[in-house]
Amino acid sequence: MGSGCLKVTKYFLFLFNLLFLILGAVILGFGIWILADKTSFIAVLQMSSPSLKTGAYILIGVGALTMLMGFLGCLGAVNEIRCLLGLYFTCLMVILITQVAAGLVIYFQKETLKDELSHIVGTLIENYDPLNDDERNLQDAWDYVQTQIACCGWSGAKDWENNKVLINQSMTAYPCSCSNSSKDFQVDSGFCNLDVPVNGTATYADWPVHEQGCMDGVEEWLKDNLGVILGVCTGVAVIELLGMILSISLCKNIHSEDYTKVPKS
């Protein structure tokens, strides 16, 4: 192949590696955000499930590795170093296979993950206590979720009937973050009292709260954003595949160029 094609391949590969540097920085930042975030649904999972913390550390590691790969790929492309290009190709192939495997595991284990999440949220709701400062961050995070998604409980407001504090109050109070009443808009945590409890007792049906459970809200969000998620994943896979093709092509071209430079006897 001519030197012109070699240069084009080299600069295209350099461009792809710049994209990988940016992609690695985004993945690294996302992993750090999961660990640092204290005010969203991610915080509920992160503080309740060790697996999410492990996943965050994996994201940080993958992000750092992707940035390193981008740097090595740029270096190998500009300086035409075959061993770096080979290492870059191998790492890309491993990451692509790992991504496909992770996607398959998540797909086939989604019911197990859903059950685990239901258990986590159920335990949180059962033990929710505004006076418990030890769990304040976790409870504030769940209040934030219910307020933002406009939902109540995991499967519905009935989940809150298992709360120990509300049981002691004969259900005459309800979680303020579930409220759909305008008078509670300024209060988004703790419990609010019913205006006129009937016979001193009540049920969740008497509460002025949202009927939708947060599970349905999360599923709706995933459905609404499924196209974006799939698009991003497909885009990343295509970039990785093109990077592999360009790196092996450049590696072969460098090899061919080296032979053409050998003087004939």
mmCIF file of N, CA, C and O in Angstrom, residues 77-111:
data_model
loop_
_atom_site.group_PDB
_atom_site.id
_atom_site.type_symbol
_atom_site.label_atom_id
_atom_site.label_comp_id
_atom_site.label_asym_id
_atom_site.label_seq_id
_atom_site.Cartn_x
_atom_site.Cartn_y
_atom_site.Cartn_z
ATOM 1 N N ALA A 77 0.369 5.249 16.760
ATOM 2 C CA ALA A 77 -0.013 5.695 15.419
ATOM 3 C C ALA A 77 0.939 6.757 14.884
ATOM 4 O O ALA A 77 1.389 6.684 13.732
ATOM 5 N N VAL A 78 1.262 7.740 15.711
ATOM 6 C CA VAL A 78 2.120 8.844 15.259
ATOM 7 C C VAL A 78 3.542 8.361 14.972
ATOM 8 O O VAL A 78 4.155 8.729 13.964
ATOM 9 N N ASN A 79 4.065 7.519 15.876
ATOM 10 C CA ASN A 79 5.447 7.056 15.739
ATOM 11 C C ASN A 79 5.574 5.726 15.002
ATOM 12 O O ASN A 79 6.682 5.210 14.845
ATOM 13 N N GLU A 80 4.420 5.168 14.605
ATOM 14 C CA GLU A 80 4.389 3.908 13.845
ATOM 15 C C GLU A 80 5.122 2.789 14.584
ATOM 16 O O GLU A 80 5.980 2.095 14.032
ATOM 17 N N ILE A 81 4.754 2.609 15.862
ATOM 18 C CA ILE A 81 5.369 1.570 16.694
ATOM 19 C C ILE A 81 4.456 0.348 16.675
ATOM 20 O O ILE A 81 3.359 0.362 17.226
ATOM 21 N N ARG A 82 4.898 -0.716 16.049
ATOM 22 C CA ARG A 82 4.048 -1.886 15.826
ATOM 23 C C ARG A 82 3.653 -2.576 17.120
ATOM 24 O O ARG A 82 2.519 -3.044 17.259
ATOM 25 N N CYS A 83 4.553 -2.663 18.098
ATOM 26 C CA CYS A 83 4.221 -3.371 19.339
ATOM 27 C C CYS A 83 3.108 -2.641 20.106
ATOM 28 O O CYS A 83 2.225 -3.282 20.687
ATOM 29 N N LEU A 84 3.129 -1.307 20.084
ATOM 30 C CA LEU A 84 2.070 -0.544 20.746
ATOM 31 C C LEU A 84 0.742 -0.709 20.022
ATOM 32 O O LEU A 84 -0.312 -0.808 20.654
ATOM 33 N N LEU A 85 0.792 -0.744 18.698
ATOM 34 C CA LEU A 85 -0.427 -0.952 17.916
ATOM 35 C C LEU A 85 -1.013 -2.338 18.170
ATOM 36 O O LEU A 85 -2.230 -2.502 18.274
ATOM 37 N N GLY A 86 -0.150 -3.333 18.289
ATOM 38 C CA GLY A 86 -0.608 -4.688 18.601
ATOM 39 C C GLY A 86 -1.221 -4.770 19.986
ATOM 40 O O GLY A 86 -2.255 -5.412 20.195
ATOM 41 N N LEU A 87 -0.576 -4.097 20.964
ATOM 42 C CA LEU A 87 -1.110 -4.065 22.321
ATOM 43 C C LEU A 87 -2.461 -3.345 22.353
ATOM 44 O O LEU A 87 -3.403 -3.778 23.033
ATOM 45 N N TYR A 88 -2.545 -2.267 21.582
ATOM 46 C CA TYR A 88 -3.787 -1.490 21.497
ATOM 47 C C TYR A 88 -4.924 -2.352 20.925
ATOM 48 O O TYR A 88 -6.040 -2.355 21.456
ATOM 49 N N PHE A 89 -4.632 -3.090 19.854
ATOM 50 C CA PHE A 89 -5.626 -3.970 19.231
ATOM 51 C C PHE A 89 -6.100 -5.039 20.222
ATOM 52 O O PHE A 89 -7.303 -5.295 20.347
ATOM 53 N N THR A 90 -5.163 -5.650 20.943
ATOM 54 C CA THR A 90 -5.506 -6.701 21.904
ATOM 55 C C THR A 90 -6.391 -6.170 23.026
ATOM 56 O O THR A 90 -7.390 -6.797 23.401
ATOM 57 N N CYS A 91 -6.034 -4.990 23.565
ATOM 58 C CA CYS A 91 -6.825 -4.394 24.643
ATOM 59 C C CYS A 91 -8.242 -4.050 24.177
ATOM 60 O O CYS A 91 -9.213 -4.267 24.903
ATOM 61 N N LEU A 92 -8.345 -3.516 22.962
ATOM 62 C CA LEU A 92 -9.661 -3.192 22.413
ATOM 63 C C LEU A 92 -10.522 -4.442 22.266
ATOM 64 O O LEU A 92 -11.722 -4.425 22.582
ATOM 65 N N MET A 93 -9.919 -5.510 21.807
ATOM 66 C CA MET A 93 -10.658 -6.752 21.625
ATOM 67 C C MET A 93 -11.143 -7.298 22.969
ATOM 68 O O MET A 93 -12.302 -7.728 23.092
ATOM 69 N N VAL A 94 -10.281 -7.244 23.980
ATOM 70 C CA VAL A 94 -10.658 -7.716 25.322
ATOM 71 C C VAL A 94 -11.809 -6.880 25.887
ATOM 72 O O VAL A 94 -12.773 -7.413 26.446
ATOM 73 N N ILE A 95 -11.720 -5.555 25.744
ATOM 74 C CA ILE A 95 -12.760 -4.668 26.267
ATOM 75 C C ILE A 95 -14.086 -4.900 25.546
ATOM 76 O O ILE A 95 -15.156 -4.936 26.169
ATOM 77 N N LEU A 96 -14.036 -5.074 24.231
ATOM 78 C CA LEU A 96 -15.260 -5.308 23.453
ATOM 79 C C LEU A 96 -15.926 -6.608 23.875
ATOM 80 O O LEU A 96 -17.152 -6.659 24.080
ATOM 81 N N ILE A 97 -15.142 -7.670 24.045
ATOM 82 C CA ILE A 97 -15.682 -8.959 24.495
ATOM 83 C C ILE A 97 -16.273 -8.829 25.899
ATOM 84 O O ILE A 97 -17.348 -9.367 26.194
ATOM 85 N N THR A 98 -15.581 -8.073 26.777
ATOM 86 C CA THR A 98 -16.060 -7.869 28.147
ATOM 87 C C THR A 98 -17.382 -7.114 28.157
ATOM 88 O O THR A 98 -18.298 -7.446 28.928
ATOM 89 N N GLN A 99 -17.508 -6.106 27.309
ATOM 90 C CA GLN A 99 -18.750 -5.337 27.231
ATOM 91 C C GLN A 99 -19.914 -6.208 26.778
ATOM 92 O O GLN A 99 -21.016 -6.119 27.334
ATOM 93 N N VAL A 100 -19.683 -7.040 25.772
ATOM 94 C CA VAL A 100 -20.729 -7.931 25.282
ATOM 95 C C VAL A 100 -21.135 -8.915 26.376
ATOM 96 O O VAL A 100 -22.334 -9.150 26.620
ATOM 97 N N ALA A 101 -20.136 -9.473 27.086
ATOM 98 C CA ALA A 101 -20.418 -10.424 28.160
ATOM 99 C C ALA A 101 -21.197 -9.759 29.295
ATOM 100 O O ALA A 101 -22.157 -10.339 29.829
ATOM 101 N N ALA A 102 -20.801 -8.536 29.662
ATOM 102 C CA ALA A 102 -21.498 -7.811 30.726
ATOM 103 C C ALA A 102 -22.944 -7.520 30.338
ATOM 104 O O ALA A 102 -23.864 -7.649 31.163
ATOM 105 N N GLY A 103 -23.164 -7.136 29.072
ATOM 106 C CA GLY A 103 -24.519 -6.885 28.592
ATOM 107 C C GLY A 103 -25.388 -8.128 28.661
ATOM 108 O O GLY A 103 -26.554 -8.068 29.066
ATOM 109 N N LEU A 104 -24.820 -9.281 28.286
ATOM 110 C CA LEU A 104 -25.563 -10.533 28.342
ATOM 111 C C LEU A 104 -25.893 -10.924 29.775
ATOM 112 O O LEU A 104 -27.009 -11.389 30.069
ATOM 113 N N VAL A 105 -24.936 -10.729 30.691
ATOM 114 C CA VAL A 105 -25.170 -11.055 32.110
ATOM 115 C C VAL A 105 -26.296 -10.195 32.667
ATOM 116 O O VAL A 105 -27.205 -10.687 33.355
ATOM 117 N N ILE A 106 -26.254 -8.880 32.381
ATOM 118 C CA ILE A 106 -27.296 -7.972 32.872
ATOM 119 C C ILE A 106 -28.662 -8.357 32.300
ATOM 120 O O ILE A 106 -29.673 -8.356 33.012
ATOM 121 N N TYR A 107 -28.674 -8.716 31.013
ATOM 122 C CA TYR A 107 -29.953 -9.070 30.367
ATOM 123 C C TYR A 107 -30.557 -10.329 30.990
ATOM 124 O O TYR A 107 -31.749 -10.365 31.306
ATOM 125 N N PHE A 108 -29.730 -11.360 31.192
ATOM 126 C CA PHE A 108 -30.254 -12.626 31.692
ATOM 127 C C PHE A 108 -30.446 -12.628 33.206
ATOM 128 O O PHE A 108 -31.142 -13.488 33.745
ATOM 129 N N GLN A 109 -29.815 -11.654 33.913
ATOM 130 C CA GLN A 109 -29.953 -11.572 35.362
ATOM 131 C C GLN A 109 -30.850 -10.418 35.790
ATOM 132 O O GLN A 109 -30.863 -10.044 36.959
ATOM 133 N N LYS A 110 -31.606 -9.828 34.854
ATOM 134 C CA LYS A 110 -32.373 -8.622 35.183
ATOM 135 C C LYS A 110 -33.438 -8.882 36.238
ATOM 136 O O LYS A 110 -33.703 -8.010 37.084
ATOM 137 N N GLU A 111 -34.059 -10.073 36.239
ATOM 138 C CA GLU A 111 -35.067 -10.373 37.258
ATOM 139 C C GLU A 111 -34.426 -10.498 38.634
ATOM 140 O O GLU A 111 -34.998 -10.052 39.635
#
